[in-house]
Amino acid sequence: ISHYSREATAVLSSGAGSASDLEEPLGRARNHLEYVLGASTDIHLLHGVLSQSLGPRLFYELPELTAKYMRKIGLDRECMEEFDTRSEFEERATPYHLANALTILKAAGRQSAARELYEEVRALEWKGRRPVRWQSFDQTPAVFIEGLEHRLIWDGEC
């Protein structure tokens, strides 16, 4: 994965490559990434593959796949258990990873996939409650504090 990701990153960095130059290494990386995602339940391995092998530079070249990694990590039991051990004032792994997945999808113009994930997250239940309480598709923070006023645009009024 790292080899093909490095090749794709080099094409992007050079600015001289064409879409067809990017297609082969990105396609090979995608195939390997999909295999790893389907074969592993180890979120630490998945996180390592995502951050070290793929890297942020390629997140937007493979937005749906990147979001699937982040979703799988965020919905893992180890991450979900942070709803029991951390307060709403602390960053919790589940909303962190799901918020990042949404950011990638939105920025890449994948609105339909982003809305689908948003609705899934809003309906998410943990021990009989809905722990992610985002109020708007446009505001999906990693840390959401109930009771704070949320506005799409702050016009200078406090």
PDB file of C-alpha atoms in Angstrom:
ATOM      1  CA  ILE A   1       0.000   0.000   0.000  1.00  0.00           C
ATOM      2  CA  SER A   2       2.724   2.435   0.991  1.00  0.00           C
ATOM      3  CA  HIS A   3       4.593   1.907  -2.271  1.00  0.00           C
ATOM      4  CA  TYR A   4       1.558   2.744  -4.432  1.00  0.00           C
ATOM      5  CA  SER A   5       0.549   5.597  -2.133  1.00  0.00           C
ATOM      6  CA  ARG A   6       4.040   7.106  -2.423  1.00  0.00           C
ATOM      7  CA  GLU A   7       3.850   6.818  -6.213  1.00  0.00           C
ATOM      8  CA  ALA A   8       0.459   8.534  -6.283  1.00  0.00           C
ATOM      9  CA  THR A   9       1.647  11.257  -3.903  1.00  0.00           C
ATOM     10  CA  ALA A  10       4.684  11.880  -6.110  1.00  0.00           C
ATOM     11  CA  VAL A  11       2.415  12.358  -9.136  1.00  0.00           C
ATOM     12  CA  LEU A  12       0.244  14.806  -7.179  1.00  0.00           C
ATOM     13  CA  SER A  13       3.256  16.675  -5.782  1.00  0.00           C
ATOM     14  CA  SER A  14       4.940  17.095  -9.141  1.00  0.00           C
ATOM     15  CA  GLY A  15       1.930  18.829 -10.635  1.00  0.00           C
ATOM     16  CA  ALA A  16       3.144  17.555 -13.992  1.00  0.00           C
ATOM     17  CA  GLY A  17       1.377  14.217 -13.958  1.00  0.00           C
ATOM     18  CA  SER A  18      -1.932  13.549 -15.635  1.00  0.00           C
ATOM     19  CA  ALA A  19      -4.989  11.783 -14.263  1.00  0.00           C
ATOM     20  CA  SER A  20      -3.892   8.636 -16.093  1.00  0.00           C
ATOM     21  CA  ASP A  21      -0.489   8.785 -14.336  1.00  0.00           C
ATOM     22  CA  LEU A  22      -2.329   8.782 -11.016  1.00  0.00           C
ATOM     23  CA  GLU A  23      -4.822   6.084 -11.976  1.00  0.00           C
ATOM     24  CA  GLU A  24      -2.549   3.016 -11.785  1.00  0.00           C
ATOM     25  CA  PRO A  25      -0.831   3.581  -8.413  1.00  0.00           C
ATOM     26  CA  LEU A  26      -4.057   4.887  -6.883  1.00  0.00           C
ATOM     27  CA  GLY A  27      -6.009   1.904  -8.216  1.00  0.00           C
ATOM     28  CA  ARG A  28      -3.495  -0.551  -6.812  1.00  0.00           C
ATOM     29  CA  ALA A  29      -3.452   1.243  -3.473  1.00  0.00           C
ATOM     30  CA  ARG A  30      -7.271   1.209  -3.449  1.00  0.00           C
ATOM     31  CA  ASN A  31      -7.363  -2.554  -4.044  1.00  0.00           C
ATOM     32  CA  HIS A  32      -4.955  -3.220  -1.186  1.00  0.00           C
ATOM     33  CA  LEU A  33      -6.705  -0.749   1.114  1.00  0.00           C
ATOM     34  CA  GLU A  34     -10.085  -2.373   0.458  1.00  0.00           C
ATOM     35  CA  TYR A  35      -8.625  -5.796   1.200  1.00  0.00           C
ATOM     36  CA  VAL A  36      -7.113  -4.636   4.511  1.00  0.00           C
ATOM     37  CA  LEU A  37     -10.334  -2.861   5.500  1.00  0.00           C
ATOM     38  CA  GLY A  38     -12.365  -6.012   4.887  1.00  0.00           C
ATOM     39  CA  ALA A  39      -9.863  -8.383   6.485  1.00  0.00           C
ATOM     40  CA  SER A  40      -8.970  -6.559   9.690  1.00  0.00           C
ATOM     41  CA  THR A  41     -10.889  -5.643  12.810  1.00  0.00           C
ATOM     42  CA  ASP A  42      -7.791  -4.239  14.515  1.00  0.00           C
ATOM     43  CA  ILE A  43      -8.515  -0.507  14.709  1.00  0.00           C
ATOM     44  CA  HIS A  44      -4.913   0.296  15.578  1.00  0.00           C
ATOM     45  CA  LEU A  45      -3.738  -1.434  12.402  1.00  0.00           C
ATOM     46  CA  LEU A  46      -6.457   0.326  10.386  1.00  0.00           C
ATOM     47  CA  HIS A  47      -5.488   3.692  11.864  1.00  0.00           C
ATOM     48  CA  GLY A  48      -1.840   3.053  11.033  1.00  0.00           C
ATOM     49  CA  VAL A  49      -2.650   2.086   7.460  1.00  0.00           C
ATOM     50  CA  LEU A  50      -4.867   5.117   7.052  1.00  0.00           C
ATOM     51  CA  SER A  51      -2.466   7.668   8.507  1.00  0.00           C
ATOM     52  CA  GLN A  52       0.899   6.238   7.480  1.00  0.00           C
ATOM     53  CA  SER A  53       0.297   4.326   4.263  1.00  0.00           C
ATOM     54  CA  LEU A  54      -2.412   6.436   2.684  1.00  0.00           C
ATOM     55  CA  GLY A  55      -1.774   9.751   4.410  1.00  0.00           C
ATOM     56  CA  PRO A  56      -3.779  12.982   4.355  1.00  0.00           C
ATOM     57  CA  ARG A  57      -2.505  13.954   0.903  1.00  0.00           C
ATOM     58  CA  LEU A  58      -4.464  11.075  -0.642  1.00  0.00           C
ATOM     59  CA  PHE A  59      -7.556  11.220   1.588  1.00  0.00           C
ATOM     60  CA  TYR A  60      -9.289  13.434  -0.963  1.00  0.00           C
ATOM     61  CA  GLU A  61      -8.301  11.185  -3.862  1.00  0.00           C
ATOM     62  CA  LEU A  62     -10.051   8.249  -2.186  1.00  0.00           C
ATOM     63  CA  PRO A  63     -12.687  10.000  -0.058  1.00  0.00           C
ATOM     64  CA  GLU A  64     -15.239   7.189   0.206  1.00  0.00           C
ATOM     65  CA  LEU A  65     -12.614   4.625   1.133  1.00  0.00           C
ATOM     66  CA  THR A  66     -10.987   7.000   3.613  1.00  0.00           C
ATOM     67  CA  ALA A  67     -14.407   7.604   5.196  1.00  0.00           C
ATOM     68  CA  LYS A  68     -15.031   3.845   5.415  1.00  0.00           C
ATOM     69  CA  TYR A  69     -11.788   3.424   7.364  1.00  0.00           C
ATOM     70  CA  MET A  70     -12.696   6.286   9.698  1.00  0.00           C
ATOM     71  CA  ARG A  71     -16.217   4.913  10.138  1.00  0.00           C
ATOM     72  CA  LYS A  72     -14.988   1.407  10.970  1.00  0.00           C
ATOM     73  CA  ILE A  73     -12.503   2.791  13.487  1.00  0.00           C
ATOM     74  CA  GLY A  74     -15.043   5.146  15.063  1.00  0.00           C
ATOM     75  CA  LEU A  75     -17.738   2.496  15.450  1.00  0.00           C
ATOM     76  CA  ASP A  76     -15.432  -0.048  17.057  1.00  0.00           C
ATOM     77  CA  ARG A  77     -16.330  -1.016  20.621  1.00  0.00           C
ATOM     78  CA  GLU A  78     -13.035   0.361  21.982  1.00  0.00           C
ATOM     79  CA  CYS A  79     -13.910   3.806  20.634  1.00  0.00           C
ATOM     80  CA  MET A  80     -17.574   3.613  21.595  1.00  0.00           C
ATOM     81  CA  GLU A  81     -16.660   2.799  25.203  1.00  0.00           C
ATOM     82  CA  GLU A  82     -15.264   6.314  25.528  1.00  0.00           C
ATOM     83  CA  PHE A  83     -18.878   7.484  25.854  1.00  0.00           C
ATOM     84  CA  ASP A  84     -18.741   5.767  29.270  1.00  0.00           C
ATOM     85  CA  THR A  85     -15.289   6.985  30.310  1.00  0.00           C
ATOM     86  CA  ARG A  86     -15.035  10.540  28.953  1.00  0.00           C
ATOM     87  CA  SER A  87     -17.256  13.542  29.441  1.00  0.00           C
ATOM     88  CA  GLU A  88     -18.766  15.580  26.628  1.00  0.00           C
ATOM     89  CA  PHE A  89     -16.013  18.163  27.268  1.00  0.00           C
ATOM     90  CA  GLU A  90     -13.351  15.656  26.243  1.00  0.00           C
ATOM     91  CA  GLU A  91     -12.576  14.443  22.773  1.00  0.00           C
ATOM     92  CA  ARG A  92     -14.042  10.987  22.191  1.00  0.00           C
ATOM     93  CA  ALA A  93     -12.783   8.720  19.448  1.00  0.00           C
ATOM     94  CA  THR A  94     -16.147   7.945  17.867  1.00  0.00           C
ATOM     95  CA  PRO A  95     -17.272  11.501  17.068  1.00  0.00           C
ATOM     96  CA  TYR A  96     -13.674  12.447  16.247  1.00  0.00           C
ATOM     97  CA  HIS A  97     -13.332   9.790  13.528  1.00  0.00           C
ATOM     98  CA  LEU A  98     -16.871  10.235  12.229  1.00  0.00           C
ATOM     99  CA  ALA A  99     -16.495  14.031  12.081  1.00  0.00           C
ATOM    100  CA  ASN A 100     -13.274  13.596  10.104  1.00  0.00           C
ATOM    101  CA  ALA A 101     -14.977  11.149   7.731  1.00  0.00           C
ATOM    102  CA  LEU A 102     -17.724  13.707   7.126  1.00  0.00           C
ATOM    103  CA  THR A 103     -15.190  16.476   6.548  1.00  0.00           C
ATOM    104  CA  ILE A 104     -13.406  14.394   3.905  1.00  0.00           C
ATOM    105  CA  LEU A 105     -16.647  13.501   2.136  1.00  0.00           C
ATOM    106  CA  LYS A 106     -17.975  17.083   2.194  1.00  0.00           C
ATOM    107  CA  ALA A 107     -14.691  18.584   0.994  1.00  0.00           C
ATOM    108  CA  ALA A 108     -14.479  16.043  -1.831  1.00  0.00           C
ATOM    109  CA  GLY A 109     -17.981  16.943  -2.996  1.00  0.00           C
ATOM    110  CA  ARG A 110     -19.489  13.593  -1.993  1.00  0.00           C
ATOM    111  CA  GLN A 111     -22.609  15.171  -0.472  1.00  0.00           C
ATOM    112  CA  SER A 112     -24.820  12.108  -0.832  1.00  0.00           C
ATOM    113  CA  ALA A 113     -22.346   9.845   0.962  1.00  0.00           C
ATOM    114  CA  ALA A 114     -21.802  12.538   3.610  1.00  0.00           C
ATOM    115  CA  ARG A 115     -25.533  12.924   4.259  1.00  0.00           C
ATOM    116  CA  GLU A 116     -25.949   9.163   4.503  1.00  0.00           C
ATOM    117  CA  LEU A 117     -23.152   8.941   7.075  1.00  0.00           C
ATOM    118  CA  TYR A 118     -24.524  11.965   8.953  1.00  0.00           C
ATOM    119  CA  GLU A 119     -27.943  10.317   9.284  1.00  0.00           C
ATOM    120  CA  GLU A 120     -26.338   7.064  10.400  1.00  0.00           C
ATOM    121  CA  VAL A 121     -24.339   8.867  13.080  1.00  0.00           C
ATOM    122  CA  ARG A 122     -27.361  10.835  14.293  1.00  0.00           C
ATOM    123  CA  ALA A 123     -29.241   7.535  14.749  1.00  0.00           C
ATOM    124  CA  LEU A 124     -26.298   5.820  16.465  1.00  0.00           C
ATOM    125  CA  GLU A 125     -27.181   4.297  19.825  1.00  0.00           C
ATOM    126  CA  TRP A 126     -24.938   3.329  22.712  1.00  0.00           C
ATOM    127  CA  LYS A 127     -26.449   1.721  25.780  1.00  0.00           C
ATOM    128  CA  GLY A 128     -29.934   3.015  25.029  1.00  0.00           C
ATOM    129  CA  ARG A 129     -29.021   6.604  24.230  1.00  0.00           C
ATOM    130  CA  ARG A 130     -27.874   8.661  21.261  1.00  0.00           C
ATOM    131  CA  PRO A 131     -24.420   9.958  22.214  1.00  0.00           C
ATOM    132  CA  VAL A 132     -23.678  12.025  19.099  1.00  0.00           C
ATOM    133  CA  ARG A 133     -26.084  14.960  19.145  1.00  0.00           C
ATOM    134  CA  TRP A 134     -25.066  17.018  16.158  1.00  0.00           C
ATOM    135  CA  GLN A 135     -27.820  19.495  15.271  1.00  0.00           C
ATOM    136  CA  SER A 136     -26.861  20.325  11.690  1.00  0.00           C
ATOM    137  CA  PHE A 137     -25.217  18.668   8.715  1.00  0.00           C
ATOM    138  CA  ASP A 138     -23.070  21.792   8.420  1.00  0.00           C
ATOM    139  CA  GLN A 139     -21.776  21.507  12.002  1.00  0.00           C
ATOM    140  CA  THR A 140     -20.311  18.136  12.875  1.00  0.00           C
ATOM    141  CA  PRO A 141     -17.624  18.853  15.458  1.00  0.00           C
ATOM    142  CA  ALA A 142     -15.484  16.212  17.109  1.00  0.00           C
ATOM    143  CA  VAL A 143     -16.496  17.701  20.468  1.00  0.00           C
ATOM    144  CA  PHE A 144     -20.159  18.671  20.812  1.00  0.00           C
ATOM    145  CA  ILE A 145     -21.268  20.260  24.067  1.00  0.00           C
ATOM    146  CA  GLU A 146     -24.977  20.150  24.792  1.00  0.00           C
ATOM    147  CA  GLY A 147     -26.465  23.488  25.778  1.00  0.00           C
ATOM    148  CA  LEU A 148     -24.083  25.728  23.871  1.00  0.00           C
ATOM    149  CA  GLU A 149     -25.702  27.852  21.209  1.00  0.00           C
ATOM    150  CA  HIS A 150     -24.892  26.605  17.738  1.00  0.00           C
ATOM    151  CA  ARG A 151     -25.083  28.939  14.774  1.00  0.00           C
ATOM    152  CA  LEU A 152     -24.014  28.365  11.220  1.00  0.00           C
ATOM    153  CA  ILE A 153     -22.589  31.893  11.059  1.00  0.00           C
ATOM    154  CA  TRP A 154     -21.601  34.078  14.001  1.00  0.00           C
ATOM    155  CA  ASP A 155     -22.160  37.691  13.078  1.00  0.00           C
ATOM    156  CA  GLY A 156     -20.142  39.185  15.935  1.00  0.00           C
ATOM    157  CA  GLU A 157     -22.928  39.105  18.512  1.00  0.00           C
ATOM    158  CA  CYS A 158     -22.235  37.280  21.736  1.00  0.00           C
TER     159      CYS A 158
END
